[in-house]
mmCIF file of C-alpha atoms in Angstrom:
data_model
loop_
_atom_site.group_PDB
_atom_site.id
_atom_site.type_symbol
_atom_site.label_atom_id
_atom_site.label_comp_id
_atom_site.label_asym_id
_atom_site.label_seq_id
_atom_site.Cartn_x
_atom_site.Cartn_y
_atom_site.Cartn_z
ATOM 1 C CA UNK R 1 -14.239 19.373 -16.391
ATOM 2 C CA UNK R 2 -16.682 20.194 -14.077
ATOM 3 C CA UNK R 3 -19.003 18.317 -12.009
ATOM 4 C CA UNK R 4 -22.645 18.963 -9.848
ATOM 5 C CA UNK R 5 -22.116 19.336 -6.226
ATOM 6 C CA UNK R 6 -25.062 16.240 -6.281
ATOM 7 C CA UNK R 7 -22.602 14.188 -8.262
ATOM 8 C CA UNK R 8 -19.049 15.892 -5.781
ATOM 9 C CA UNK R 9 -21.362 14.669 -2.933
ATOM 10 C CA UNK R 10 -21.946 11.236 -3.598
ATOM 11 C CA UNK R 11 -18.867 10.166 -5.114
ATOM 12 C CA UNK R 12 -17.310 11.730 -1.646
ATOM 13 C CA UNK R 13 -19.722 9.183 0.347
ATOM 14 C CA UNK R 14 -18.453 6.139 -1.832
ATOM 15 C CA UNK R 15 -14.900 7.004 -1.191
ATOM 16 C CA UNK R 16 -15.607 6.865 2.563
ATOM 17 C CA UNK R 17 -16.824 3.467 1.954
ATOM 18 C CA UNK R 18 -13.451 2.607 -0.505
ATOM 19 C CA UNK R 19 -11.119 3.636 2.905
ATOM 20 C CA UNK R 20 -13.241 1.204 4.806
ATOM 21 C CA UNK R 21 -11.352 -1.446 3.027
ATOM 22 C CA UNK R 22 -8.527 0.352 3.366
ATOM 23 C CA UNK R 23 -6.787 -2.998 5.354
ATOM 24 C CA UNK R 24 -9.199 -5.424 3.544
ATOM 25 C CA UNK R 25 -8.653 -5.951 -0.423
ATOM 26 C CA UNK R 26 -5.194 -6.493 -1.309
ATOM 27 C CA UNK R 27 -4.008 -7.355 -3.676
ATOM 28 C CA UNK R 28 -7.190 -6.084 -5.255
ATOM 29 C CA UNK R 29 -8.410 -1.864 -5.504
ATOM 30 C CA UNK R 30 -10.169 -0.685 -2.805
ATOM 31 C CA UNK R 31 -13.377 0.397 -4.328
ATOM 32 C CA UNK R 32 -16.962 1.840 -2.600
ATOM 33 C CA UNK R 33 -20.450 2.052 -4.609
ATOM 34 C CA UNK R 34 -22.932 4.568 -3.731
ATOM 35 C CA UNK R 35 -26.542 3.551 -5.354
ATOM 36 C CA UNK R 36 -28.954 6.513 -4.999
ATOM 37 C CA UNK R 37 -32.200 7.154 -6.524
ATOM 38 C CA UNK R 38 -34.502 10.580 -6.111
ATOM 39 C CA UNK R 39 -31.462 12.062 -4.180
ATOM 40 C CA UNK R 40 -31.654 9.253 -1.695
ATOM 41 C CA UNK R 41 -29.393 6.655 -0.958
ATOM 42 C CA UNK R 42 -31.029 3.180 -1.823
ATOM 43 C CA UNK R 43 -28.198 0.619 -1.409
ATOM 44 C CA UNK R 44 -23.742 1.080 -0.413
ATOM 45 C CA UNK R 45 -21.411 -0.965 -0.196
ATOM 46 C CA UNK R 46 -17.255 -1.764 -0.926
ATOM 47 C CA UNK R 47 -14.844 -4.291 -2.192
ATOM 48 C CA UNK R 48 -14.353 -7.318 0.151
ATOM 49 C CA UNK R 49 -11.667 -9.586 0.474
ATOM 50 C CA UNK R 50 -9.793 -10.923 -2.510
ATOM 51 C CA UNK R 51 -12.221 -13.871 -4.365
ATOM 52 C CA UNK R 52 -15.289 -12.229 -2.770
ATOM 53 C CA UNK R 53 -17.689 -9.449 -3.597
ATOM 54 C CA UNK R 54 -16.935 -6.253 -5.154
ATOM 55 C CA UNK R 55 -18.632 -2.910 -3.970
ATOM 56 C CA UNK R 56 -21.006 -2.267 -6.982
ATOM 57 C CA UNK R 57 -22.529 -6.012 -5.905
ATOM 58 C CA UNK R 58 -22.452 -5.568 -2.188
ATOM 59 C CA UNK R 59 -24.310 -2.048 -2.686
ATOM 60 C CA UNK R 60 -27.430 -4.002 -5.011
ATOM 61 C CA UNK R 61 -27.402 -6.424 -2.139
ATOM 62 C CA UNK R 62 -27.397 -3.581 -0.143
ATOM 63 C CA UNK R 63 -30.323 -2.278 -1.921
ATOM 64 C CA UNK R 64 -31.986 -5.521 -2.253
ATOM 65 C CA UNK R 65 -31.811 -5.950 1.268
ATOM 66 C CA UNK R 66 -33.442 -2.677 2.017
ATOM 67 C CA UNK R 67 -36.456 -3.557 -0.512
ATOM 68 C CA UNK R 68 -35.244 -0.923 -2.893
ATOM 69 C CA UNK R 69 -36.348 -0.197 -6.431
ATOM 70 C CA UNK R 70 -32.811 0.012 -8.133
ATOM 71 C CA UNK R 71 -34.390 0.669 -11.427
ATOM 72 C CA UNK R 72 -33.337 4.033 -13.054
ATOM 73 C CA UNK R 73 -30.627 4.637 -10.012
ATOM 74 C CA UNK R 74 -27.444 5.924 -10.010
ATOM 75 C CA UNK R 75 -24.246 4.037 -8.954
ATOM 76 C CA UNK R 76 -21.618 6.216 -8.030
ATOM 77 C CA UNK R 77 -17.993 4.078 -8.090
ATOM 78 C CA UNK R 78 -14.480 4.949 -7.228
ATOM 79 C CA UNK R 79 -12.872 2.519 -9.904
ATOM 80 C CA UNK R 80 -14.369 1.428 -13.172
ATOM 81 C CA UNK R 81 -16.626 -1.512 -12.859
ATOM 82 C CA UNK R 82 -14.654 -4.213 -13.986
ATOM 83 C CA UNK R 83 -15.720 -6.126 -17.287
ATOM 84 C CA UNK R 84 -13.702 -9.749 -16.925
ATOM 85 C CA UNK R 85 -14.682 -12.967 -15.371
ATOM 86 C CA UNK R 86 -12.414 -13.349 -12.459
ATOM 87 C CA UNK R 87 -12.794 -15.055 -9.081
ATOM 88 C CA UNK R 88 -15.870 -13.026 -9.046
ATOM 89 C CA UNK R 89 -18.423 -12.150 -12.355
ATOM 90 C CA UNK R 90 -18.158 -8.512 -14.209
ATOM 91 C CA UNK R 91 -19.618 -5.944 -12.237
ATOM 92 C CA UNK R 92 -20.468 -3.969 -15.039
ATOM 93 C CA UNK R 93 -22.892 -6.512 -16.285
ATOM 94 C CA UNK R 94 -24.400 -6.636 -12.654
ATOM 95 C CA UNK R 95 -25.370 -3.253 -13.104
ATOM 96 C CA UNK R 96 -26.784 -3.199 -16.339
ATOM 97 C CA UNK R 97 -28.626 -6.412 -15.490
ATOM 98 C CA UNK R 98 -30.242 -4.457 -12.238
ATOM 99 C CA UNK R 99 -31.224 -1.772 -14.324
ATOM 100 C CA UNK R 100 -28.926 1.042 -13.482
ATOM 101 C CA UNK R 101 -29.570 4.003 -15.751
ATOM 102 C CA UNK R 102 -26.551 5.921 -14.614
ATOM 103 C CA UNK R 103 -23.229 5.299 -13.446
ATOM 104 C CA UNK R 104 -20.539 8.097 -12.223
ATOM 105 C CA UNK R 105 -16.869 6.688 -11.742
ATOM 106 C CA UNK R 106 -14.403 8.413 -10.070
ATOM 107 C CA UNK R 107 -11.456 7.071 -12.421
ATOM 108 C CA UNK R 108 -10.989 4.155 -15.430
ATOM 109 C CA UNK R 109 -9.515 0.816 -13.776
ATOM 110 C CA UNK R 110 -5.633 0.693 -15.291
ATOM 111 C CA UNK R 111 -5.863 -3.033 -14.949
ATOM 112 C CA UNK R 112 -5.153 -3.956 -18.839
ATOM 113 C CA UNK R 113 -8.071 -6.838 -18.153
ATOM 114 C CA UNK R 114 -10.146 -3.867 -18.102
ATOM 115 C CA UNK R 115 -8.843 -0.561 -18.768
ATOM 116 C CA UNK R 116 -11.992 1.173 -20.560
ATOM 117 C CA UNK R 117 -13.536 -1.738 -21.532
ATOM 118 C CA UNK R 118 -15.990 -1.979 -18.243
ATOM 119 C CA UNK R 119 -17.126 1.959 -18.957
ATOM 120 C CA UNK R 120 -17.787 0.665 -23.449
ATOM 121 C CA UNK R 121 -19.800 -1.660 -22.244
ATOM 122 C CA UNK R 122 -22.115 0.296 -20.120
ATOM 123 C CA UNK R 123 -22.417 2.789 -22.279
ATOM 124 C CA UNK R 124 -23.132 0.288 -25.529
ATOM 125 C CA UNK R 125 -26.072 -0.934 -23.148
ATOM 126 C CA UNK R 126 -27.274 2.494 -23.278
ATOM 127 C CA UNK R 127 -26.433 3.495 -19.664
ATOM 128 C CA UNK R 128 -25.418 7.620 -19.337
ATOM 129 C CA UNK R 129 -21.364 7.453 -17.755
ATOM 130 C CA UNK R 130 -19.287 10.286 -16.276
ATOM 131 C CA UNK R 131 -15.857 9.887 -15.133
ATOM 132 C CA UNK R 132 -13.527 11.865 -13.502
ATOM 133 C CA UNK R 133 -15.381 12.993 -10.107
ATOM 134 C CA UNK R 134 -12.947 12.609 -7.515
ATOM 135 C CA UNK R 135 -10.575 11.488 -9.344
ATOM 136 C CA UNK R 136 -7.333 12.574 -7.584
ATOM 137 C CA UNK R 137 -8.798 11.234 -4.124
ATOM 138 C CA UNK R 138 -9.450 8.102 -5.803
ATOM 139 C CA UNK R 139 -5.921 7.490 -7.233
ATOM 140 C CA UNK R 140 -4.609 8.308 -3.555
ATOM 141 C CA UNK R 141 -6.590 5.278 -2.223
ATOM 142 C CA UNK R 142 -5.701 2.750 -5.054
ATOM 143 C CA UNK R 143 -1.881 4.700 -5.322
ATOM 144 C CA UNK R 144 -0.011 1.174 -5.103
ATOM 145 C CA UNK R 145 -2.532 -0.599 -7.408
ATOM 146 C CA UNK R 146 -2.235 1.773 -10.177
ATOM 147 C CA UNK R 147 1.401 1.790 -10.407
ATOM 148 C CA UNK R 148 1.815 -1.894 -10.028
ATOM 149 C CA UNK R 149 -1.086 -2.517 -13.375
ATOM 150 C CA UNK R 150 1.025 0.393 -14.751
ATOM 151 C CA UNK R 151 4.716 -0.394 -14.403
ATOM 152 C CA UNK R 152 4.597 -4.102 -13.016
ATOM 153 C CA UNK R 153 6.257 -2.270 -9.887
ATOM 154 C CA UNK R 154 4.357 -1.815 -6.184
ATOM 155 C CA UNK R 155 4.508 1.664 -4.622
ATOM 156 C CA UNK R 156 7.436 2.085 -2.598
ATOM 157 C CA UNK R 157 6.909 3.838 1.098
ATOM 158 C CA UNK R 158 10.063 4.320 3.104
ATOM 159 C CA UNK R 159 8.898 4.945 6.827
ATOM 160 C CA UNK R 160 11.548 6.151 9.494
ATOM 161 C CA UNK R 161 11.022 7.895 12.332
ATOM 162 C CA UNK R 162 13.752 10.512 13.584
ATOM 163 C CA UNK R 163 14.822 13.304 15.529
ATOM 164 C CA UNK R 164 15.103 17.317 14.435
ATOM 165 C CA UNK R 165 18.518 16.669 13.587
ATOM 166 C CA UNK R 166 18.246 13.638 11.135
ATOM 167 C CA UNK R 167 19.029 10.693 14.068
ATOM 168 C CA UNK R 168 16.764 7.557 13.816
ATOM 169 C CA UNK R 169 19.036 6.134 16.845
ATOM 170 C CA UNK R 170 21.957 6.830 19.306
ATOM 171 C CA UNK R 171 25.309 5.634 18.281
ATOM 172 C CA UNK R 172 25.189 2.554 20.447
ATOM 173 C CA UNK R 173 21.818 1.793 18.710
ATOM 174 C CA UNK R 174 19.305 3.160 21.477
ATOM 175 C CA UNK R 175 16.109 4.153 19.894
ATOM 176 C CA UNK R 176 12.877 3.385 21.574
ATOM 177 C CA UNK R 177 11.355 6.102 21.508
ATOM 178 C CA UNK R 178 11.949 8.658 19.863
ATOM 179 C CA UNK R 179 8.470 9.371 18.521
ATOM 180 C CA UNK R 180 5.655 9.448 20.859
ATOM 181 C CA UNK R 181 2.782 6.920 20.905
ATOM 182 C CA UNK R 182 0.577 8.518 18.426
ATOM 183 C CA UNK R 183 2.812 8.952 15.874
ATOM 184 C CA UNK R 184 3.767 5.083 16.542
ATOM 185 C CA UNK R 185 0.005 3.949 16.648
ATOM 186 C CA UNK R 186 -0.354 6.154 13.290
ATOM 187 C CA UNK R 187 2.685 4.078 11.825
ATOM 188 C CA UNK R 188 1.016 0.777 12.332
ATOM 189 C CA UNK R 189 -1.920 2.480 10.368
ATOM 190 C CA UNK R 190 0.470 2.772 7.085
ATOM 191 C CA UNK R 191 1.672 -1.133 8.234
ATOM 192 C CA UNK R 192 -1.675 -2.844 8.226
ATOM 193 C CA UNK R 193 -3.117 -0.708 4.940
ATOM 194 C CA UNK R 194 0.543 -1.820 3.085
ATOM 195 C CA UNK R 195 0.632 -5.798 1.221
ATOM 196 C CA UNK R 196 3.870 -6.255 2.445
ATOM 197 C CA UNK R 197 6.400 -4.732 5.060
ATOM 198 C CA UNK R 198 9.877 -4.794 3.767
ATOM 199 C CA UNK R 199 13.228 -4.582 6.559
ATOM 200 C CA UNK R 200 16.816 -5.965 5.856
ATOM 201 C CA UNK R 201 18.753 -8.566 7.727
ATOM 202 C CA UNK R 202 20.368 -5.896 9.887
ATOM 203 C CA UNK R 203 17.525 -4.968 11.666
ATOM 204 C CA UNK R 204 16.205 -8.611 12.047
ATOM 205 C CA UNK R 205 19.208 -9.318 13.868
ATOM 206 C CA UNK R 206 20.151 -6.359 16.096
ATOM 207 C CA UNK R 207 16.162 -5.788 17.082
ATOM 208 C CA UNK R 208 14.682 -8.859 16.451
ATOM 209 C CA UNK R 209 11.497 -7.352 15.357
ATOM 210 C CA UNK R 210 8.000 -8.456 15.031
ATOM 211 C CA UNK R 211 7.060 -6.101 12.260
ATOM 212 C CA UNK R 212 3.072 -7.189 12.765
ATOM 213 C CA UNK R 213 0.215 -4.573 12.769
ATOM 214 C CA UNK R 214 -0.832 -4.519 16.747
ATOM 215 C CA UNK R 215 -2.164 -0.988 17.317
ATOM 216 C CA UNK R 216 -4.961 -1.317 15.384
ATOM 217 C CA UNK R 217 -7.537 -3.713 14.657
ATOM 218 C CA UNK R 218 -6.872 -5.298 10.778
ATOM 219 C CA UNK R 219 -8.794 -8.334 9.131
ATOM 220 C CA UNK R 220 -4.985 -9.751 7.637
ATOM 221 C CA UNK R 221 -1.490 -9.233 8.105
ATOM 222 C CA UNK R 222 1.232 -7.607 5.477
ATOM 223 C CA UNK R 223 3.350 -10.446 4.247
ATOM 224 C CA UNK R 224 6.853 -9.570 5.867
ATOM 225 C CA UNK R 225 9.768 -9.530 3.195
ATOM 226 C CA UNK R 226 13.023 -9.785 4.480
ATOM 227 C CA UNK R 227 16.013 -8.894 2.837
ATOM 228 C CA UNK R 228 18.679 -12.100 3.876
ATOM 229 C CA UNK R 229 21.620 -12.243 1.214
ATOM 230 C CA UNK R 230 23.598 -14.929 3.222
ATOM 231 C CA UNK R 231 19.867 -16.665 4.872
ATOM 232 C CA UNK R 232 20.793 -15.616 8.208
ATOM 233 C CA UNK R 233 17.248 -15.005 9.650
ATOM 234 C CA UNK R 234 17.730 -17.529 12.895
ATOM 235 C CA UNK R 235 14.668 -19.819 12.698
ATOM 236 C CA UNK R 236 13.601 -19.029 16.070
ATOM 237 C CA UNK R 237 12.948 -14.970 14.955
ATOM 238 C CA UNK R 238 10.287 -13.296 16.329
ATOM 239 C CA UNK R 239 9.231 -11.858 13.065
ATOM 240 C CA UNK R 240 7.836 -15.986 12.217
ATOM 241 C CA UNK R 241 4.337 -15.838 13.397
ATOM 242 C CA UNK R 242 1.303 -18.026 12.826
ATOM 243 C CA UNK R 243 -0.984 -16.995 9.540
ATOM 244 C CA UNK R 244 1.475 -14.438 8.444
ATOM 245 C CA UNK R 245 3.514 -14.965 5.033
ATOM 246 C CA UNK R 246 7.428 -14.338 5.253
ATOM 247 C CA UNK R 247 9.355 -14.149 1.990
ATOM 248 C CA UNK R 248 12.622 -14.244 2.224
ATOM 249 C CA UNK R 249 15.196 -12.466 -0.372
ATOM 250 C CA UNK R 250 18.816 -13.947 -0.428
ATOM 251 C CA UNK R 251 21.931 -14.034 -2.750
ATOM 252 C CA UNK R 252 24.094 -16.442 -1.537
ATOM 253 C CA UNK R 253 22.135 -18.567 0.916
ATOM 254 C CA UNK R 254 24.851 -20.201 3.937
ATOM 255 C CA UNK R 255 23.481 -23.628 4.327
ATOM 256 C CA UNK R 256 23.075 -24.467 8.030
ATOM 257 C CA UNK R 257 19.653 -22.273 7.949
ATOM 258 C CA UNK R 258 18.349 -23.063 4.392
ATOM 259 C CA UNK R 259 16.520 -26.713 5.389
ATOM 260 C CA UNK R 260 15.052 -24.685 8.623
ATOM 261 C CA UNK R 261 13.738 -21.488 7.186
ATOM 262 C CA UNK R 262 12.472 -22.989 3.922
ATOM 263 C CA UNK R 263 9.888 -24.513 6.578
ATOM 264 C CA UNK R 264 8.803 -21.437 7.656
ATOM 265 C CA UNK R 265 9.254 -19.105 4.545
ATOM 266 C CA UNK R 266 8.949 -18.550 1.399
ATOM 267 C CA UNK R 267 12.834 -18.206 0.156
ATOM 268 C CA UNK R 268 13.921 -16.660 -3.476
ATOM 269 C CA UNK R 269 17.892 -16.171 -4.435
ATOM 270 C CA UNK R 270 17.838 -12.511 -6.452
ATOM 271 C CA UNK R 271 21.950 -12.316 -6.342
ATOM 272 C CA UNK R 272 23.652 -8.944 -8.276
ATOM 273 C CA UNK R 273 27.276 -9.211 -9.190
ATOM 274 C CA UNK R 274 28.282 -7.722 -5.616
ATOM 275 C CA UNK R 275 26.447 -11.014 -3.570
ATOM 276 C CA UNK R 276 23.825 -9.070 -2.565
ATOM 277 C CA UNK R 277 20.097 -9.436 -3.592
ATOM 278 C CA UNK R 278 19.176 -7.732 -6.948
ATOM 279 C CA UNK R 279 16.655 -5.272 -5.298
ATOM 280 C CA UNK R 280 15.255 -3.852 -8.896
ATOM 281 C CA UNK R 281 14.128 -7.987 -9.782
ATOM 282 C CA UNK R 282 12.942 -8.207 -6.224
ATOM 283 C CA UNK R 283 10.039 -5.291 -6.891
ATOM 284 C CA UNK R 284 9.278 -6.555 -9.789
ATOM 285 C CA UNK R 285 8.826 -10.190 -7.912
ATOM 286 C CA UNK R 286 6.883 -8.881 -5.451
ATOM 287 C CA UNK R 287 4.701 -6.900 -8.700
ATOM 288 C CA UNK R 288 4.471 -10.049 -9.921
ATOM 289 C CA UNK R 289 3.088 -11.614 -6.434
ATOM 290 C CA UNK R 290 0.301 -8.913 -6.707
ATOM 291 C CA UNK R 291 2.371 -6.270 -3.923
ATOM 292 C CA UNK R 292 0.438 -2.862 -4.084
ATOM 293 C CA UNK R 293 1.911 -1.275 -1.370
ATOM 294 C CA UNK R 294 5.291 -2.105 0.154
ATOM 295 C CA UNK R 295 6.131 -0.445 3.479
ATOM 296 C CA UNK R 296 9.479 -0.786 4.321
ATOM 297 C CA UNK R 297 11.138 -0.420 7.905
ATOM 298 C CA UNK R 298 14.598 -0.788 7.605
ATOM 299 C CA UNK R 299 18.192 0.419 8.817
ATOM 300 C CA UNK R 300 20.315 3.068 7.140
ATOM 301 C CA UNK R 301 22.100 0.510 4.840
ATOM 302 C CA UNK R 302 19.080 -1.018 3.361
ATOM 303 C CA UNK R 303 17.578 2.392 2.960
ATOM 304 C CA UNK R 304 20.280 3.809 1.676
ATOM 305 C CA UNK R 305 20.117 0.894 -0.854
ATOM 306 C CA UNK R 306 16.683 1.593 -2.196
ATOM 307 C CA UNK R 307 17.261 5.613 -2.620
ATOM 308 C CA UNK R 308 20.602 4.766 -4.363
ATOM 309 C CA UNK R 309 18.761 2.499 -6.679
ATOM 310 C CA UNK R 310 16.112 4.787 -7.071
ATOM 311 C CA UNK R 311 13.537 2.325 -6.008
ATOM 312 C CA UNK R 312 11.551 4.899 -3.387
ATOM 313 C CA UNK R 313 8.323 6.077 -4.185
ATOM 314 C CA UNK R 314 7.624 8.236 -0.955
ATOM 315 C CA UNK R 315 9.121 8.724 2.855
ATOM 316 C CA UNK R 316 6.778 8.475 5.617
ATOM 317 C CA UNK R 317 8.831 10.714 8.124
ATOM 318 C CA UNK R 318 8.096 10.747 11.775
ATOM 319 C CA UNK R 319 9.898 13.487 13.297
ATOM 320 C CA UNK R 320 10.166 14.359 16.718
ATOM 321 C CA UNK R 321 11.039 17.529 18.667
ATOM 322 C CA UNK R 322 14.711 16.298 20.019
ATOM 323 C CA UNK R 323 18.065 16.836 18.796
ATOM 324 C CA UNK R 324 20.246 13.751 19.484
ATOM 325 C CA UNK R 325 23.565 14.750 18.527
ATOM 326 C CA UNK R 326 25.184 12.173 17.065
ATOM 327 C CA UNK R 327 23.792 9.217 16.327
ATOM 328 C CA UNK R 328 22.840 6.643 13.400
ATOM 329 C CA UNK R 329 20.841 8.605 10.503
ATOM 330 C CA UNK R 330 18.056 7.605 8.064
ATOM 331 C CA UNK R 331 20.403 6.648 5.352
ATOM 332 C CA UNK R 332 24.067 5.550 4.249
ATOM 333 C CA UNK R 333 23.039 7.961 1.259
ATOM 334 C CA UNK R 334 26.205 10.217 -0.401
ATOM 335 C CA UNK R 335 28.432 11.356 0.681
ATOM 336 C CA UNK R 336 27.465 13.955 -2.109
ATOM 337 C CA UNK R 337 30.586 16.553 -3.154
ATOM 338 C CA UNK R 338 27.321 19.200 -5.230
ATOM 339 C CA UNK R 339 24.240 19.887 -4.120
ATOM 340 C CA UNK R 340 23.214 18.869 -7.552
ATOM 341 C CA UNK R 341 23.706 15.391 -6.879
ATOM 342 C CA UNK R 342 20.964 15.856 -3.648
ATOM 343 C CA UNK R 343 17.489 13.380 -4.256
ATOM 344 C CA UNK R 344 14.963 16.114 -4.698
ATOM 345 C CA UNK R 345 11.408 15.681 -2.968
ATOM 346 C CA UNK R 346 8.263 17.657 -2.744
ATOM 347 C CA UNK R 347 6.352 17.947 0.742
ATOM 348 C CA UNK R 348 3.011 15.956 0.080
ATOM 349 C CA UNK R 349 1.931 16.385 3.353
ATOM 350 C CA UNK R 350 2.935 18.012 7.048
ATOM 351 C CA UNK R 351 0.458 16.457 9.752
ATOM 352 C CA UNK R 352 0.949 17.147 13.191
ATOM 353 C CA UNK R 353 0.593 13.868 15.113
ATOM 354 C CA UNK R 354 0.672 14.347 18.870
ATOM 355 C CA UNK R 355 3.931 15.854 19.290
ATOM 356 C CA UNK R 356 5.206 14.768 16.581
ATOM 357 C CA UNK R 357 5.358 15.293 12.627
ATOM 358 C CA UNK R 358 4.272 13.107 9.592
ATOM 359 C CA UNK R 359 6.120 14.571 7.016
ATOM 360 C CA UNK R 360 5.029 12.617 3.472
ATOM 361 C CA UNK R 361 7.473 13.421 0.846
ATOM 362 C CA UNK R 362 7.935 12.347 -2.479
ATOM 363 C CA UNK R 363 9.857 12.010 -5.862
ATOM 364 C CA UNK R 364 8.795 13.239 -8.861
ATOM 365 C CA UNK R 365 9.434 10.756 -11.423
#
């Protein structure tokens, strides 16, 4: 289908507000409304934090604000208006209520509370809908959300950052830095828009991470999951910090931590036959928990883990212009004796970043 350049144009504006909440909404779409009347725009706004207002109501207060006749407009939305009574009232009603004569959505909402029924009402209220304008840029935004409302399961982003050659670190473990500083400051962009940064014991205790977003400027913190099958997270980590949620993932919890941690986390036993955690029930946990987007920074075991499993949505690949040699590499994946056996990818994306590349890759499932 094809669409006006009027219709291309103002959709584009209300996905520019959607990436404003980029860091803002989870666990909740990021969404942007666009009200314009007599090719002007009257009112704009976008989804705020979870239990607050969503973007087709912030753009009539918008509007309101502004003294605008909404009357007759046009509301241009990246998701379906929702149609449920949830911590906040159905938007579609708001707009049929204000008088809206038109309403162009980017995509329908695949929440099942919804799902079409937000786009029947308008239209049984008389209201003229289009969807589909913009529609690929829009799933981009809301990637995690869809599949979790579709599959139960959050969207899966394994970031590592890495030499020419394959080496995220030396042999004896050296690896700050390989990447330069704004291909780091770009990684704590994919932290702080992801619910939840995932990283395994390993790395807690050979790095003692913080995992937080600190390059740029977010309104919340990703919950930090930690996969722990014994509990051995020492209480005093640095990754424990004030306001931020840490969940904890263990199989066969050692006692002399348990009382301690469970002070400061959130701890859930997931064990698989092998006494380690079940990763496939942990996803679906943290779907469960309302985890769009899980960002995981981990070592080559734990990686290797999640490929195996077949639990990766997408690599986020850093790479730099060095050859280390030998070293430790992204994954303990293989060793593979065929070719055939290899995890086939597609390039989503090559973006020079400083010196560096962001390679986005993904599986086709």
């Amino acid at each position: 289908m094809t669409f006006s350049a009027v219709d291309t144009q103002f959709m584009r504006q209300a996905l520019d507000l959607a990436e404003q909440a980029l860091f803002l909404t989870s666990p909740n779409p990021r969404v942007g409304c666009v009200l314009v009347k007599d090719g002007r725009v009257i009112g704009q706004g976008h989804t705020q934090r979870a239990g607050q207002a969503h973007a087709e109501v912030m753009a009539l207060r918008d509007a309101q604000h502004a003294g605008a006749d909404v009357q007759g407009a046009t509301a241009y939305v990246t998701l379906e208006p929702c149609s449920h009574q949830g911590r906040t009232g159905p938007c579609c009603d708001a707009l049929i209520q204000a008088g809206i004569a038109r309403v162009v959505v980017a995509l329908q909402d695949p929440n099942p509370q919804v799902a079409g029924q937000g786009l029947a009402r308008l239209q049984a209220a008389g209201l003229e809908v289009l969807t589909g304008v913009c529609a690929q840029q829009a799933h981009e935004l809301n990637i995690g959300f869809f599949k979790r409302m579709t599959t139960g399961l959050p969207w899966v982003r394994l970031k590592i950052a890495a030499s020419l050659d394959g080496q995220t670190a030396l042999l004896n473990g050296v690896s700050q830095w390989i990447t330069g500083e704004q291909a780091r400051h770009d990684g704590h962009v994919w932290r702080a828009r992801a619910c939840a940064i995932l990283t395994g014991i390993g790395t807690v205790l050979e790095d003692n991470p913080q995992l937080n977003v600190r390059a740029v400027a977010t309104p919340r913190q990703p919950t930090l999951v930690v996969v722990d099958s014994r509990l051995e997270t020492p209480p005093t980590a640095a990754l424990f910090q004030p306001e931020r949620p840490v969940w904890l993932y263990c199989a066969q919890p050692e006692a002399k931590h348990q009382a301690a941690l469970s002070a400061k986390a959130d701890i859930r036993q997931l064990p698989n036959p092998h006494g380690k955690v079940q990763l496939p029930d942990m996803l679906r946990d943290l779907g469960q928990r309302g985890i769009n987007e899980l960002h995981v920074e981990a070592g080559h075991k734990l990686n290797g883990s999640l490929l195996r499993e077949g639990l990766v949505d997408e690599l986020l690949i850093y790479m730099a212009p060095l050859l280390m040699g030998q070293g430790r590499g992204m994954s303990n994946l293989g060793p593979f004796e065929a070719l055939s056996q290899a995890q086939a990818l597609h390039f989503h994306s090559v973006t020079p970043v400083g010196a560096d590349l962001r390679v986005l890759a993904r599986f086709s499932k």
